[in-house]
PDB file of C-alpha atoms in Angstrom:
ATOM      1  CA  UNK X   1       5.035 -45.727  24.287  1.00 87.00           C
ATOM      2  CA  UNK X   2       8.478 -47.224  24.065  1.00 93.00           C
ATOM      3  CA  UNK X   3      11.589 -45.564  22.411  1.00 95.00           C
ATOM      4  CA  UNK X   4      14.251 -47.723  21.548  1.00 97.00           C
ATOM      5  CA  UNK X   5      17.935 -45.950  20.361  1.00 96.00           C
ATOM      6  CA  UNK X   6      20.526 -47.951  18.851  1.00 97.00           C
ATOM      7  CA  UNK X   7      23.945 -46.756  19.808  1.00 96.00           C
ATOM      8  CA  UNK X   8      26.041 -46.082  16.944  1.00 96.00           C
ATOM      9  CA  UNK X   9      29.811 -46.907  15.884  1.00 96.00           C
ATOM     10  CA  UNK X  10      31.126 -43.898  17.764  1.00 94.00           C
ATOM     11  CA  UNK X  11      29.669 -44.389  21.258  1.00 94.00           C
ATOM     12  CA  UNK X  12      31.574 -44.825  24.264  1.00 91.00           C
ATOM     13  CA  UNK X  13      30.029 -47.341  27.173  1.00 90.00           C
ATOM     14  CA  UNK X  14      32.649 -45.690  29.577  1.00 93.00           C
ATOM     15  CA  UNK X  15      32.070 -42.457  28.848  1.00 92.00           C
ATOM     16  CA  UNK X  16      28.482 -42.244  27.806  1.00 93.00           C
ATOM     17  CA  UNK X  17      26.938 -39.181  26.440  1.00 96.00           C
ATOM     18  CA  UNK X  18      24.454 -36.870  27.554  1.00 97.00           C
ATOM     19  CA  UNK X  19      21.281 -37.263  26.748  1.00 97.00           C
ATOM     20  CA  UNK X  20      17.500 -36.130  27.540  1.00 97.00           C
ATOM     21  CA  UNK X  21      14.139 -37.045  25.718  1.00 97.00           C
ATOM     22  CA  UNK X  22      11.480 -35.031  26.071  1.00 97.00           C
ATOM     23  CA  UNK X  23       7.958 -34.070  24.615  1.00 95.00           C
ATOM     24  CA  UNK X  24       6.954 -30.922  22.335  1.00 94.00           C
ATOM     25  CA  UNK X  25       3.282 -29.760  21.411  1.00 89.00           C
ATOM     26  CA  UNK X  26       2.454 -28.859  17.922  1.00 86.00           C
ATOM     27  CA  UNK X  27       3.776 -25.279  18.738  1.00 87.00           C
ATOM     28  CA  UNK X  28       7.449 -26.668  19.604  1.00 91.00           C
ATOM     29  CA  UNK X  29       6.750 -25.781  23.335  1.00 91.00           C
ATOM     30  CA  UNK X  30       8.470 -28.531  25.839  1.00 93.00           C
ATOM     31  CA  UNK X  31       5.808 -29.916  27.350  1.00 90.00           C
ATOM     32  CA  UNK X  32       7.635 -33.034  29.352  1.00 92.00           C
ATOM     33  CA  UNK X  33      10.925 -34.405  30.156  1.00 95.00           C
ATOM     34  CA  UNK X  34      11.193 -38.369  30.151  1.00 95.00           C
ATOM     35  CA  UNK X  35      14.815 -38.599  30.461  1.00 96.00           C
ATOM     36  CA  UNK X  36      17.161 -36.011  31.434  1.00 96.00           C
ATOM     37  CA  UNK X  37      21.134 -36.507  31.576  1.00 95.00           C
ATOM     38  CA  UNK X  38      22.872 -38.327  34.775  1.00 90.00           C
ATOM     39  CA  UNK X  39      24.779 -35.065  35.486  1.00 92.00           C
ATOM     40  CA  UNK X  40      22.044 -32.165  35.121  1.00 92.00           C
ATOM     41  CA  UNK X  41      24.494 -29.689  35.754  1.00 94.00           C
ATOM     42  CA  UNK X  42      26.816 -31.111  33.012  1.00 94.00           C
ATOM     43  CA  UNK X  43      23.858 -32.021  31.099  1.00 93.00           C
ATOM     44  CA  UNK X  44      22.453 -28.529  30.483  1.00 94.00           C
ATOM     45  CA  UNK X  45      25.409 -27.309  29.627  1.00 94.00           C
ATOM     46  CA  UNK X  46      26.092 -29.959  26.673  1.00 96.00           C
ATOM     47  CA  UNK X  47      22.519 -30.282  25.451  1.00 98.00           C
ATOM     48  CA  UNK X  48      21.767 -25.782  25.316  1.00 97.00           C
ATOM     49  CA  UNK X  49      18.519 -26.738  22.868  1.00 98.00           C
ATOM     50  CA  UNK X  50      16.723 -29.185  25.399  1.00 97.00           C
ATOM     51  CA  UNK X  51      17.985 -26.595  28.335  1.00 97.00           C
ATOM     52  CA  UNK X  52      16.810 -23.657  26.457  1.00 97.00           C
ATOM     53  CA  UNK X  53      13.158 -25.707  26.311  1.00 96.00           C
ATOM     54  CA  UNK X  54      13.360 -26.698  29.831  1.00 96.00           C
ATOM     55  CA  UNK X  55      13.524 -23.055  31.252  1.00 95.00           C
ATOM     56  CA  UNK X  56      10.818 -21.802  28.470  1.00 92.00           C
ATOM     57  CA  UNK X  57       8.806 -24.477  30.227  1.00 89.00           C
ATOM     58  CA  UNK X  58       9.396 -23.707  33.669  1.00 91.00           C
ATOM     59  CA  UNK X  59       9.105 -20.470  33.165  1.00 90.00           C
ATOM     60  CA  UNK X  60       5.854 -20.230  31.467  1.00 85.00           C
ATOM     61  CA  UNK X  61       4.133 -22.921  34.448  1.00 85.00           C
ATOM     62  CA  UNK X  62       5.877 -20.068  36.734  1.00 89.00           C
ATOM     63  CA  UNK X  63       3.576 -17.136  35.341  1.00 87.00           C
ATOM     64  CA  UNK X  64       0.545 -19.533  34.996  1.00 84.00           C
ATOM     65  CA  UNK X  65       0.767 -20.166  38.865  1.00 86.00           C
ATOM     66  CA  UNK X  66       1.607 -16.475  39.677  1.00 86.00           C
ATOM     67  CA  UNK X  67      -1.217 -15.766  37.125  1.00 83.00           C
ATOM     68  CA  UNK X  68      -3.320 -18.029  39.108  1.00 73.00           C
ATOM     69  CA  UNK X  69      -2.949 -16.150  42.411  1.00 52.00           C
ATOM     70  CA  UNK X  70      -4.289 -13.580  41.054  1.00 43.00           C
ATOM     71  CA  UNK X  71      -7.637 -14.707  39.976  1.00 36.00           C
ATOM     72  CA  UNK X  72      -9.708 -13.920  43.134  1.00 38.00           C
ATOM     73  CA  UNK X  73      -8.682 -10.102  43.050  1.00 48.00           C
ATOM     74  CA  UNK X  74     -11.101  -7.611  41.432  1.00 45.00           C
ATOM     75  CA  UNK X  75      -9.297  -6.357  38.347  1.00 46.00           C
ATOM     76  CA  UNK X  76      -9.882  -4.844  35.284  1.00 49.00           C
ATOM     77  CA  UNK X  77     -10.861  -6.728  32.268  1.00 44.00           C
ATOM     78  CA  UNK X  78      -9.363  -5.481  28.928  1.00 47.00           C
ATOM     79  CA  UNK X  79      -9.767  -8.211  26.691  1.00 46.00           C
ATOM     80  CA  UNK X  80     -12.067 -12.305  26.931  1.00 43.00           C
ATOM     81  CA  UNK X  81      -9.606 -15.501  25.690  1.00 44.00           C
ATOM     82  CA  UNK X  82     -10.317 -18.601  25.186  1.00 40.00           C
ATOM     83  CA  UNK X  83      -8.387 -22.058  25.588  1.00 42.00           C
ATOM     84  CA  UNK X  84      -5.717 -22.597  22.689  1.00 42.00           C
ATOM     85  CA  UNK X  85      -5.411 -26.305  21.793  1.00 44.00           C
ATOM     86  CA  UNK X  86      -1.633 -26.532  22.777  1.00 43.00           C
ATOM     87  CA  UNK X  87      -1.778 -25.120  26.026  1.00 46.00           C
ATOM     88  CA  UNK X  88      -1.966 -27.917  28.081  1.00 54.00           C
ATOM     89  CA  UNK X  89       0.902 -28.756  30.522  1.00 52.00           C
ATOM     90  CA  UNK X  90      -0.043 -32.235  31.009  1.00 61.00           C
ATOM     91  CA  UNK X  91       1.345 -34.843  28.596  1.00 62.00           C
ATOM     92  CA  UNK X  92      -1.407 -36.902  28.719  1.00 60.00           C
ATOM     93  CA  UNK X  93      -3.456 -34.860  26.926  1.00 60.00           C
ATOM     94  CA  UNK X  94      -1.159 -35.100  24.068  1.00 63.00           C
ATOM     95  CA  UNK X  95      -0.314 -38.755  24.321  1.00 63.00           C
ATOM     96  CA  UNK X  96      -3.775 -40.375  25.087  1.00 58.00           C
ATOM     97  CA  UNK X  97      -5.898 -37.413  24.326  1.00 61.00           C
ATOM     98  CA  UNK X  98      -9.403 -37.468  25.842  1.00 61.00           C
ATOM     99  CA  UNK X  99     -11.309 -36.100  22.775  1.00 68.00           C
ATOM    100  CA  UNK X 100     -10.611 -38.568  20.131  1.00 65.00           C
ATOM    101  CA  UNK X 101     -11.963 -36.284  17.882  1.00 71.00           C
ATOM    102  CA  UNK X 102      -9.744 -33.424  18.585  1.00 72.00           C
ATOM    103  CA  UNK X 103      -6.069 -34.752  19.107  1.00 75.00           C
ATOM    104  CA  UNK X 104      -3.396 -32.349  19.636  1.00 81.00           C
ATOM    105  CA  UNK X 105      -0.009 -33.638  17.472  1.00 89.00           C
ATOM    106  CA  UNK X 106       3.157 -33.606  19.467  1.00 92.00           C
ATOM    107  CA  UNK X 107       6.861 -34.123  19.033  1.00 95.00           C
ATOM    108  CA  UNK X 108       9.093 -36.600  20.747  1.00 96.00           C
ATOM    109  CA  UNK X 109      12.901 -35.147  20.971  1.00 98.00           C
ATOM    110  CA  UNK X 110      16.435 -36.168  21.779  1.00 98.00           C
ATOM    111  CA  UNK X 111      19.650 -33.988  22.071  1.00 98.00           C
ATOM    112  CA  UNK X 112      22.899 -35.895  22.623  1.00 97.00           C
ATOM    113  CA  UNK X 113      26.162 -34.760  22.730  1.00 96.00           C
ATOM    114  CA  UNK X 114      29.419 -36.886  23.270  1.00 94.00           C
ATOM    115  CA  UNK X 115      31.589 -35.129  26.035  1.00 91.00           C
ATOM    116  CA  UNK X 116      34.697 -33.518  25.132  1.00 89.00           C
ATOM    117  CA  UNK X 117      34.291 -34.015  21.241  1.00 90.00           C
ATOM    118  CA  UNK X 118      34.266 -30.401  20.619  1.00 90.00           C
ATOM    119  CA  UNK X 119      31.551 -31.137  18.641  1.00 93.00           C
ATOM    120  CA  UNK X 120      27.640 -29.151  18.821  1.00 94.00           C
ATOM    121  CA  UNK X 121      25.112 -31.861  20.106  1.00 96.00           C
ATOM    122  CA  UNK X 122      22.381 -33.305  17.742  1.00 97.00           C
ATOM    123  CA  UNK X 123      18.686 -33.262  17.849  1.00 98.00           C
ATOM    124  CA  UNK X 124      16.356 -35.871  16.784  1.00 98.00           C
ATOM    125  CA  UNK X 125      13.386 -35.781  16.535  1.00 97.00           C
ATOM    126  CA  UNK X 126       9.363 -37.647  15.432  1.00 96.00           C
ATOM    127  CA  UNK X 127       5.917 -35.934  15.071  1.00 94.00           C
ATOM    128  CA  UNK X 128       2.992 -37.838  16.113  1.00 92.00           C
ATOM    129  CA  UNK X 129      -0.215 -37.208  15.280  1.00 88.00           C
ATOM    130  CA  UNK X 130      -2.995 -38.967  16.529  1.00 81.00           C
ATOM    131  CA  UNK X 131      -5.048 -38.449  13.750  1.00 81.00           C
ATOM    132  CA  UNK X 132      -2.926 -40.253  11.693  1.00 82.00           C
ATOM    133  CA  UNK X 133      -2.043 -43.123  14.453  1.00 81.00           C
ATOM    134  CA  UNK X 134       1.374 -45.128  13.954  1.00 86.00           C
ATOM    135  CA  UNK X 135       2.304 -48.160  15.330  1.00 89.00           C
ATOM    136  CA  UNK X 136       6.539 -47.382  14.946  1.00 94.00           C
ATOM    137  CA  UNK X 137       8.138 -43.877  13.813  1.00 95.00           C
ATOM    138  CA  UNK X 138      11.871 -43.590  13.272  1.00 96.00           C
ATOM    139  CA  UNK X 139      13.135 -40.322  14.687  1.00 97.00           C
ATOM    140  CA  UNK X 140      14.805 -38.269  12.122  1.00 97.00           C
ATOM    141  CA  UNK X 141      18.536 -36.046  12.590  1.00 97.00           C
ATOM    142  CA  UNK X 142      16.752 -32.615  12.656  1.00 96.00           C
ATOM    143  CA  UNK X 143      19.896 -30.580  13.236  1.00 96.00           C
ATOM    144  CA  UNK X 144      22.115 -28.899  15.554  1.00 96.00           C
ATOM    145  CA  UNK X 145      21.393 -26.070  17.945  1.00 96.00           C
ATOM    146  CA  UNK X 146      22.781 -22.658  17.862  1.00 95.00           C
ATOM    147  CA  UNK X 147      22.417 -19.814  19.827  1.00 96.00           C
ATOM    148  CA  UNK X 148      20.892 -16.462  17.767  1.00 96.00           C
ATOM    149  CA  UNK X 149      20.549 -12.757  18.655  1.00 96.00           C
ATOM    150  CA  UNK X 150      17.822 -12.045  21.052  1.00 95.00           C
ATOM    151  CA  UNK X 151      14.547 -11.542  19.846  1.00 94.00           C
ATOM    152  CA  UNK X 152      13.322  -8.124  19.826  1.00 95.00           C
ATOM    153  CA  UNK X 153      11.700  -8.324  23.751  1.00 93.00           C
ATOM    154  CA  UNK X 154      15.559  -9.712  24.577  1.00 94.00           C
ATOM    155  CA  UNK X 155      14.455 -13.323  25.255  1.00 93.00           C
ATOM    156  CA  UNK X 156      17.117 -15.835  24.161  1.00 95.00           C
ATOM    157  CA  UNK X 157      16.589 -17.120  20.842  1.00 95.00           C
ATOM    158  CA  UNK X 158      17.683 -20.768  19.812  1.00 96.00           C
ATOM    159  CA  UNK X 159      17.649 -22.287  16.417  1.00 96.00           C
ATOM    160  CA  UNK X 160      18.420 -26.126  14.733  1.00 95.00           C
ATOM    161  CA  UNK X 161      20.405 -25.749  12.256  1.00 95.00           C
ATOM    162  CA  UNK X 162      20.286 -28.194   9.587  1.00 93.00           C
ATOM    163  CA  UNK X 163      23.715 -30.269   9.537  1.00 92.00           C
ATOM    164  CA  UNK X 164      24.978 -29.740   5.928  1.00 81.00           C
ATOM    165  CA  UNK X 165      28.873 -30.552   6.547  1.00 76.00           C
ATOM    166  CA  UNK X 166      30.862 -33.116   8.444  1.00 71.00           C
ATOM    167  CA  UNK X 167      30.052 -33.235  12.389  1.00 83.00           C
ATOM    168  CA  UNK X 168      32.549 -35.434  13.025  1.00 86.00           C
ATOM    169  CA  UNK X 169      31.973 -38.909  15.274  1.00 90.00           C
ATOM    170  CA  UNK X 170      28.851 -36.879  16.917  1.00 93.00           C
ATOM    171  CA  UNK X 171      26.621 -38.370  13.902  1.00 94.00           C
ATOM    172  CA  UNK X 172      27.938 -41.809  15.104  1.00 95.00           C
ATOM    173  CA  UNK X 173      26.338 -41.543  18.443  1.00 96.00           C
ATOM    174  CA  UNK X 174      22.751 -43.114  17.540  1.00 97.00           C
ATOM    175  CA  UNK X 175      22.545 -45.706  14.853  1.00 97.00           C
ATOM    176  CA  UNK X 176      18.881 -45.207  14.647  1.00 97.00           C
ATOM    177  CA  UNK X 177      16.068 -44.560  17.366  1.00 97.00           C
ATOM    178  CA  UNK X 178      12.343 -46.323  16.748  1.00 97.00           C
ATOM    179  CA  UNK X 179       9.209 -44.936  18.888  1.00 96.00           C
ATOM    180  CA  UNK X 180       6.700 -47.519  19.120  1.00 94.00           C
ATOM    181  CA  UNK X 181       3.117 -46.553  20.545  1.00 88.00           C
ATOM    182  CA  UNK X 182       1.115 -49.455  21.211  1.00 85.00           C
ATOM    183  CA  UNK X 183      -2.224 -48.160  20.829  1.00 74.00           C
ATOM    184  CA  UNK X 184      -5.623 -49.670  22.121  1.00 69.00           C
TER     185      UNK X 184
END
C-alpha cells in the first residue's frame, strides 16, 4: 500500500501543515494511525475529526482490556454475542484479510489543516473493498469537521460537513492524493 499526495498551489514547505492518515472499518471506527502530525499536541488540536477518532479508538481498546480482566471471574450471564465483522483492532485483517472470502471494506483518511489560516481542516478520504480489488483509488474531499451537540448518553458527537462554499486556500493544500495497493 502506498499513498502518494500531491501538494497543491497553496502549500507552504516552511510552514507545512498538519496532517495524519489513518485507517477506518466499514463502520467509520479508526482502526490505525499511519501518520500522525510532527507536533501531536498542535496536531490534535488542528485536525478535531482525526483526534475525535483517535480517543474513540483508544478508548474502546481501553474497555476491551478492562473487559478482558474480567473474564476469569464468575459472573452472571444475561445475554450470548457473537464476533461482529468490524471488530477487529488489527489492520491487517482489513488490509490483507485472511478469509478471502469474507473481506471486511475499510477507509483510508486524511485531515489537513494549514496553520493559522483560520480556516476548518479538510478530510479526504477512499473506501476499499477487497471484494472489488483496485490497483489505484484517488481519495475524494469528503468535507469538513464540525463539532455537534452531544448525543443523548453525552458522548461528543462529530460530523463532516460537506464543503458547499469557498474554504479559502485550505482546498489548495492537496492537489490530489492516489492510494495504490499492489496486490498479489
Amino acid at each position: 500500500m502506498a499513498l502518494t499526495i500531491r501538494a497543491g498551489k497553496t502549500f507552504d514547505v516552511k510552514t507545512p501543515p498538519h496532517v495524519a492518515i489513518w485507517l477506518e472499518n466499514a463502520s467509520f471506527y479508526h482502526i490505525q494511525t499511519l501518520h500522525e502530525p510532527n507536533d501531536l499536541k498542535a496536531g490534535r488540536a488542528a485536525l478535531p475529526y482525526w483526534d475525535f477518532k483517535v480517543r474513540g479508538w483508544e478508548e474502546a481498546k481501553r474497555k476491551a482490556a478492562e473487559s478482558g480482566k474480567d473474564l476469569n471471574e464468575q459472573q452472571e450471564v444475561d445475554g450470548v454475542s457473537g464476533a461482529t465483522q468490524n471488530s477487529s483492532f488489527d489492520p491487517a485483517d482489513y488490509i490483507l484479510p485472511a478469509d478471502p472470502d469474507n473481506p471486511m471494506p475499510y477507509r483510508l483518511l486524511i485531515e489537513i489543516d494549514q496553520p493559522d489560516d483560520d480556516q476548518p481542516s479538510l478530510v479526504y478520504s477512499a473506501e476499499v473493498d477487497n471484494a472489488d480489488p483496485r490497483a489505484f483509488q484517488l481519495l475524494d474531499l469528503v468535507g469538513y469537521p464540525k463539532r455537534e451537540e452531544n448525543d443523548e448518553n453525552g458522548r461528543e458527537v462529530w460530523a463532516l460537513y460537506f464543503v458547499d462554499e469557498p474554504v479559502g486556500s485550505a482546498i489548495g493544500l492537496i492537489d490530489s492524493a492516489l492510494l495504490t495497493i499492489d496486490r498479489p
